[in-house]
Amino acid sequence: MSEPLLKNIIDDAESDPPIFKTWKRLYAAVLFNLALLVVLFYFFGKAFQ
């Protein structure tokens, strides 16, 4: 790989996420979404047992 291409890849990896302002907030949103889905599927499973 050439140096400018490698530098662009590294800069892109260290940039802010497009949706939230920080990666920490993005990861928190993903975990919250996962927890919400687990709870919803639990109640869905209980309702149709």
Short mmCIF file of C-alpha atoms in Angstrom, two decimals:
data_model
loop_
_atom_site.label_atom_id
_atom_site.label_comp_id
_atom_site.label_asym_id
_atom_site.label_seq_id
_atom_site.Cartn_x
_atom_site.Cartn_y
_atom_site.Cartn_z
CA MET A 1 0.00 0.00 0.00
CA SER A 2 1.14 3.49 -0.66
CA GLU A 3 1.58 5.92 2.21
CA PRO A 4 -1.24 8.36 1.29
CA LEU A 5 -3.73 5.51 0.94
CA LEU A 6 -2.69 4.05 4.29
CA LYS A 7 -2.98 7.47 5.95
CA ASN A 8 -6.51 7.91 4.54
CA ILE A 9 -7.55 4.52 5.88
CA ILE A 10 -6.20 5.35 9.34
CA ASP A 11 -7.86 8.79 9.31
CA ASP A 12 -11.20 7.24 8.33
CA ALA A 13 -10.93 4.68 11.13
CA GLU A 14 -10.34 7.40 13.72
CA SER A 15 -13.09 9.74 12.52
CA ASP A 16 -16.41 10.27 14.30
CA PRO A 17 -19.34 8.02 13.45
CA PRO A 18 -21.85 9.47 10.97
CA ILE A 19 -24.97 9.16 13.20
CA PHE A 20 -23.92 9.98 16.76
CA LYS A 21 -21.20 12.34 17.92
CA THR A 22 -19.04 9.68 19.59
CA TRP A 23 -18.41 5.97 19.17
CA LYS A 24 -19.40 5.44 22.81
CA ARG A 25 -22.91 6.78 22.11
CA LEU A 26 -23.20 4.65 18.99
CA TYR A 27 -22.21 1.49 20.89
CA ALA A 28 -24.68 2.39 23.68
CA ALA A 29 -27.46 2.77 21.12
CA VAL A 30 -26.61 -0.61 19.57
CA LEU A 31 -26.63 -2.32 22.99
CA PHE A 32 -29.92 -0.61 23.93
CA ASN A 33 -31.45 -1.78 20.65
CA LEU A 34 -30.26 -5.34 21.30
CA ALA A 35 -31.68 -5.33 24.84
CA LEU A 36 -34.99 -3.96 23.57
CA LEU A 37 -35.21 -6.69 20.93
CA VAL A 38 -34.47 -9.40 23.51
CA VAL A 39 -37.26 -8.11 25.76
CA LEU A 40 -39.73 -7.78 22.89
CA PHE A 41 -39.02 -11.29 21.61
CA TYR A 42 -39.33 -12.66 25.16
CA PHE A 43 -42.83 -11.22 25.52
CA PHE A 44 -43.72 -12.26 21.98
CA GLY A 45 -42.67 -15.82 22.81
CA LYS A 46 -44.67 -15.79 26.06
CA ALA A 47 -47.78 -14.52 24.26
CA PHE A 48 -47.72 -17.32 21.66
CA GLN A 49 -46.64 -20.24 23.83
#
